[in-house]
CSV table of C-alpha atoms in Angstrom, one decimal:
chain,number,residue,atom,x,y,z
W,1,UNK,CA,-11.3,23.8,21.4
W,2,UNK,CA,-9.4,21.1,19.6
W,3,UNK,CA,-7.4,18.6,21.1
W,4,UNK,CA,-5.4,17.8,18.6
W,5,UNK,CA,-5.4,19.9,15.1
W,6,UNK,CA,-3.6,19.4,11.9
W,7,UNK,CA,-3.3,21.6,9.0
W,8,UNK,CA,-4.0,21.6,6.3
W,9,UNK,CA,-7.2,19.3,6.0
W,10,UNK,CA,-6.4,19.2,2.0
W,11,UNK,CA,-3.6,19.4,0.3
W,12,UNK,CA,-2.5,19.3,-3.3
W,13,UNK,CA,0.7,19.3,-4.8
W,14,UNK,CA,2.7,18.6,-8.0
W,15,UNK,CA,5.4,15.6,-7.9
W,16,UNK,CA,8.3,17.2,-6.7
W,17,UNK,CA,7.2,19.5,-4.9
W,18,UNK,CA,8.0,20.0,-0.7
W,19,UNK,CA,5.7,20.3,1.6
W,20,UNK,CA,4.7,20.8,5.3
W,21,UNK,CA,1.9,19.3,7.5
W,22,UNK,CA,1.4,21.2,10.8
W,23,UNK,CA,0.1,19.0,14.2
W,24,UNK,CA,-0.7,21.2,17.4
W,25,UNK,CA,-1.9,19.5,20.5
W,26,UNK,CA,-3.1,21.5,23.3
W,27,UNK,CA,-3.3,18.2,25.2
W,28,UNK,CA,0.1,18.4,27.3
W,29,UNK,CA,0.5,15.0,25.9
W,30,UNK,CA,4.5,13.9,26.1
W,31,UNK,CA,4.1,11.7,22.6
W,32,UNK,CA,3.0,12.5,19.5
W,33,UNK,CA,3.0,10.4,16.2
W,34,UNK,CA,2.4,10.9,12.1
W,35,UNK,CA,0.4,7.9,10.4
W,36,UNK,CA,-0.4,7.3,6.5
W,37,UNK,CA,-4.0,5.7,5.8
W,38,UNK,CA,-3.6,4.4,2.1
W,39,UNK,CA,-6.2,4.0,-0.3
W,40,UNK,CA,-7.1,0.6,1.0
W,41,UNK,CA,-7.9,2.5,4.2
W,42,UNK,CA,-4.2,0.8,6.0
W,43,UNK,CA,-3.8,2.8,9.0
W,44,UNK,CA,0.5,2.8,9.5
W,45,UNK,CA,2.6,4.0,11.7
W,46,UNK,CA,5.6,6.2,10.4
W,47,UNK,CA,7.0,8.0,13.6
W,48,UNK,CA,6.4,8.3,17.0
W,49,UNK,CA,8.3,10.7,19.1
W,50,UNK,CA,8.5,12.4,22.9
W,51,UNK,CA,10.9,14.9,23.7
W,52,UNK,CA,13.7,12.3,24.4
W,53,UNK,CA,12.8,9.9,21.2
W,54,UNK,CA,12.2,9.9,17.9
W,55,UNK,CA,11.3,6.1,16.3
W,56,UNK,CA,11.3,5.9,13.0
W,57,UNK,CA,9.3,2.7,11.1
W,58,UNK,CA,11.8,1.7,8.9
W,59,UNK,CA,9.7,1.3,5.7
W,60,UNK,CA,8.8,5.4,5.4
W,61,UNK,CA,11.1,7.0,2.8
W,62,UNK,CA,13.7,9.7,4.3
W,63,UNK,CA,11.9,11.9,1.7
W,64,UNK,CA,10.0,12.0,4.9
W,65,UNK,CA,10.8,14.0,8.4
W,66,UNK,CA,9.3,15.5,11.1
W,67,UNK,CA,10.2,18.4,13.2
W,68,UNK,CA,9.0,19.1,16.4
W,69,UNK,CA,9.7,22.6,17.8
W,70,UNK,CA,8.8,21.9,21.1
W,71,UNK,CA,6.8,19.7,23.0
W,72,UNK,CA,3.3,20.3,21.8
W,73,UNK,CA,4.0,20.4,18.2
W,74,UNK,CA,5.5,17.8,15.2
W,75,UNK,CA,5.0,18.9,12.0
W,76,UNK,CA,5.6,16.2,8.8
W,77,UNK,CA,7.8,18.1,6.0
W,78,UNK,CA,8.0,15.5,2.6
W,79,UNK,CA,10.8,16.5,0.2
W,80,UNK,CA,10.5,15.7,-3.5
W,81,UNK,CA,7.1,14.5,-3.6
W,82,UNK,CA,5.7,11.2,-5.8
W,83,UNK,CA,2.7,9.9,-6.9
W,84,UNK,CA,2.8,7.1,-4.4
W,85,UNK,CA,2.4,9.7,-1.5
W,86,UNK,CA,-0.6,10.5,-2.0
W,87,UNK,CA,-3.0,9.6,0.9
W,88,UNK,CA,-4.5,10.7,4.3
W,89,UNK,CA,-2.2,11.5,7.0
W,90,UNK,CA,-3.0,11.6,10.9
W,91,UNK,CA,-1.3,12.7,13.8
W,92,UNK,CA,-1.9,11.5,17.0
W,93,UNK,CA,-0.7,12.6,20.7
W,94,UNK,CA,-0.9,10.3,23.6
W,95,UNK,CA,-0.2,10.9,28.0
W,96,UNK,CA,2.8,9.0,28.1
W,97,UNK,CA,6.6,7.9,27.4
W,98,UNK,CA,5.0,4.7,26.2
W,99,UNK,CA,2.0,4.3,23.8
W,100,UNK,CA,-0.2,2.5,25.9
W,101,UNK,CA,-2.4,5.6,26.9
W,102,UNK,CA,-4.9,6.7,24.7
W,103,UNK,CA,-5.1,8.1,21.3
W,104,UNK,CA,-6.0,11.2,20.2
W,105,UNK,CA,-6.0,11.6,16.5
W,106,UNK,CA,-6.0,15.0,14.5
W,107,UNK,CA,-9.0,15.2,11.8
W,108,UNK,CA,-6.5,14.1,9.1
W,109,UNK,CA,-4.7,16.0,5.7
W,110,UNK,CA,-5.6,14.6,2.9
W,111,UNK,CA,-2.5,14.9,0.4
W,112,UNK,CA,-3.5,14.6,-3.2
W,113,UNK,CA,0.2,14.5,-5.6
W,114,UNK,CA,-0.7,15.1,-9.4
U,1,UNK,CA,1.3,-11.9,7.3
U,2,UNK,CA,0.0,-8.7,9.1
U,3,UNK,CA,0.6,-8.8,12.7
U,4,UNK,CA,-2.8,-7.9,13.9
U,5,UNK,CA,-6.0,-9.6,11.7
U,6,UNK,CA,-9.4,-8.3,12.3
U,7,UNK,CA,-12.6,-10.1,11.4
U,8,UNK,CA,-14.9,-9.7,9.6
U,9,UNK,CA,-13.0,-7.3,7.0
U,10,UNK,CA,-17.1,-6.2,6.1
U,11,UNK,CA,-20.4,-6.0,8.0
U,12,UNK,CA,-24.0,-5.2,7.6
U,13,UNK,CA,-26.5,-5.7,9.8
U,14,UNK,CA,-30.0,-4.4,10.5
U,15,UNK,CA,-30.6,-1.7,13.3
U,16,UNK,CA,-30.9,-3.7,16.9
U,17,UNK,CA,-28.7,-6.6,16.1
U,18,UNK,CA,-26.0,-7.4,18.8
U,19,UNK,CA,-22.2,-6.6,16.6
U,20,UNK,CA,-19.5,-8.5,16.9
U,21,UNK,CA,-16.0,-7.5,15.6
U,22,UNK,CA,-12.9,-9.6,16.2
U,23,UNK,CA,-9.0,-9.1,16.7
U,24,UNK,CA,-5.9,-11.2,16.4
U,25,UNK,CA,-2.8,-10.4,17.1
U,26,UNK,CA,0.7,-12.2,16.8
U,27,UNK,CA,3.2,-9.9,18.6
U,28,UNK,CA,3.7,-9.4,22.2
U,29,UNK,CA,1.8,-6.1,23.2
U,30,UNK,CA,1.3,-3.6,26.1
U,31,UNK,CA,-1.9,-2.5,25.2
U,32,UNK,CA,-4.4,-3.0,22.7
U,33,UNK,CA,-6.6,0.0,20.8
U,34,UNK,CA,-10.0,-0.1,19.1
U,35,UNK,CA,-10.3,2.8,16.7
U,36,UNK,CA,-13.5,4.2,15.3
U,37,UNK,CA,-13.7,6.2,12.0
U,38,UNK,CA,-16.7,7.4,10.4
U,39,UNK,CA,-17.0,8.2,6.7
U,40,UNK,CA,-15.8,12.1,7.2
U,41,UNK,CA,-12.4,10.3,8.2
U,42,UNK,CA,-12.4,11.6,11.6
U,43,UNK,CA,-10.4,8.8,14.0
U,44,UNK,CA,-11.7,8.3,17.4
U,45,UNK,CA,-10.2,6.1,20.4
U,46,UNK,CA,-12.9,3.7,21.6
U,47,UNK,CA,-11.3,1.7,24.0
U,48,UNK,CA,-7.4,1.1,25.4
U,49,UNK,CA,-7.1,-2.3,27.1
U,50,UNK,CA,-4.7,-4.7,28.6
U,51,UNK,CA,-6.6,-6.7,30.3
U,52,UNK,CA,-10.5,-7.8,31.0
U,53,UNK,CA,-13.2,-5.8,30.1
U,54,UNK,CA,-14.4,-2.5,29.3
U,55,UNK,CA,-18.0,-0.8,28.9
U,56,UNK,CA,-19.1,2.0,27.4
U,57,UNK,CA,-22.4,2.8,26.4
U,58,UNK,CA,-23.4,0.2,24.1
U,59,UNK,CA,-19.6,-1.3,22.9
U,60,UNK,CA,-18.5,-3.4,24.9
U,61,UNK,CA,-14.4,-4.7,24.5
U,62,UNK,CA,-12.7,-7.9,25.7
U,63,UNK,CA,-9.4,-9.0,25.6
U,64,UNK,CA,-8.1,-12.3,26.1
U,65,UNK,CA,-3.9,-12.2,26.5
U,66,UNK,CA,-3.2,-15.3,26.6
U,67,UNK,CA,-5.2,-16.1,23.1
U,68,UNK,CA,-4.0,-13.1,21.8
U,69,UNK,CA,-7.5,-11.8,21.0
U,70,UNK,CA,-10.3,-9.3,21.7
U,71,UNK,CA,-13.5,-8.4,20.7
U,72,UNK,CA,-15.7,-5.4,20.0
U,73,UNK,CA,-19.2,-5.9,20.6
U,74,UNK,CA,-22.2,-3.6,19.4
U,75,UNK,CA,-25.4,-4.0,21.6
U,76,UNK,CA,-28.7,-2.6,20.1
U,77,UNK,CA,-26.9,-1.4,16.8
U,78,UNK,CA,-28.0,1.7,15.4
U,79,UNK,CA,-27.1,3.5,12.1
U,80,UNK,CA,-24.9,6.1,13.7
U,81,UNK,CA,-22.9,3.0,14.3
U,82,UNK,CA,-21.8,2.4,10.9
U,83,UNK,CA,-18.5,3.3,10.7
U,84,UNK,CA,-14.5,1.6,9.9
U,85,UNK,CA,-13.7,0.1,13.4
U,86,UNK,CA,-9.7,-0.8,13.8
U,87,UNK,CA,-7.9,-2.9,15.7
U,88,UNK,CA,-4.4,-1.7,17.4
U,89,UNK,CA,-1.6,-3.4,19.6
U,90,UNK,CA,1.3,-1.4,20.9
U,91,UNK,CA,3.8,-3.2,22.2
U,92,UNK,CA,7.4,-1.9,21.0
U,93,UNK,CA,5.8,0.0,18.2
U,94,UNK,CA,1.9,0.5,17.0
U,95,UNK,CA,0.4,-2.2,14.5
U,96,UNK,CA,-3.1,-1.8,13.1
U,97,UNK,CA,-5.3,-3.9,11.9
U,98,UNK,CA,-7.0,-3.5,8.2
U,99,UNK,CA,-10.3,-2.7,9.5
U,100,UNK,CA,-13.4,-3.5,9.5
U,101,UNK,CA,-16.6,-1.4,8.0
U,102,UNK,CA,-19.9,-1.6,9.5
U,103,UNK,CA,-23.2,-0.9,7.8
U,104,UNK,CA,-26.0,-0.6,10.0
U,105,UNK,CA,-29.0,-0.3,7.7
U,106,UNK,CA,-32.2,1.0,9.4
């Protein structure tokens, strides 16, 4: 009974390539966010969104969007994929408008670009 | 400069030593997260604080506002303990800090 699930746990591509990242949370969490976790092990934000807000951090490509179908959902499509994308990616979910309510992280997708 | 600093970036110690982990942070926050993540890469939320002190178990977490610092503190350590622990502020946005892995060795 997962609280917050993200598919696929592996994931490998060819530059160039699109591709998807599903996050389902059966929390009824309001907010839901994707992070990167490079190599070094850098946890960073990329977006953070409720049903009335998508933030976007600045620094992540718009190779990069997410999609949210409705409230319990935000998948992660990357366009035209590179090298440099190649890392662990975690979505999150948290109770409120604001993220100062717990976290509740996915188990990760590792996304390996040859 | 990184907005939140954690200390030390690497720890061992041997099974029943008290842990300490610290935090620094530079921005103005709402809350502040400590993180757990074991080597399968699994993320888990320790603690969410504002203010004071929490307990659970054997971690214990301070926070000091006005210093702009907390602590994570490990009582009895055990092996099952080792693990990446991360700092987090949220304030307008999330900032992590870079971590810090812990090696309890029996």
């Amino acid at each position: 009974d997962t609280a917050v699930s993200q598919t696929p746990k592996y994931l490998v591509t060819q530059m160039g390539n699109d591709k998807s990242i599903k996050c389902e949370q059966n929390l009824g969490h309001d907010t839901m966010y994707w992070y990167k976790q490079d190599s070094k092990k850098f946890l960073k934000i990329m977006f953070s969104y409720n049903n009335k807000e998508l933030i976007i951090n600045e620094t992540v490509p718009n190779r990069f969007s997410p999609k949210s179908p409705d409230k319990a959902h935000l998948n992660l499509h990357i366009n035209s994929l590179e090298l440099g994308d190649s890392a662990v990616y975690f979505c999150a979910s948290t109770g409120g408008e604001r993220p100062n309510s717990p976290l509740h992280f996915g188990n990760g997708t590792r996304l390996t670009v040859t | 400069k990184n907005e939140v600093e954690q200390s030390p970036q690497n720890l061992t110690a041997q099974e029943g030593e008290f842990i300490t982990i610290n935090c620094s942070y530079s921005v103005g926050i709402s809350a502040l997260h400590w993180l757990q993540q074991h080597p399968g890469g699994g993320i888990v939320s320790l603690f969410m604080l504002s203010s004071g002190k929490k307990k659970h178990g054997r971690l214990i977490a301070t926070i000091n506002i006005q210093e702009k610092h907390s602590s994570l503190h490990i009582t009895a350590s055990h092996p099952r303990d080792s693990a990446v622990y991360i700092c987090a502020v949220t304030g307008n946005q999330f900032y992590f800090g870079t971590g810090t892995s812990l090696t309890v060795i029996p």
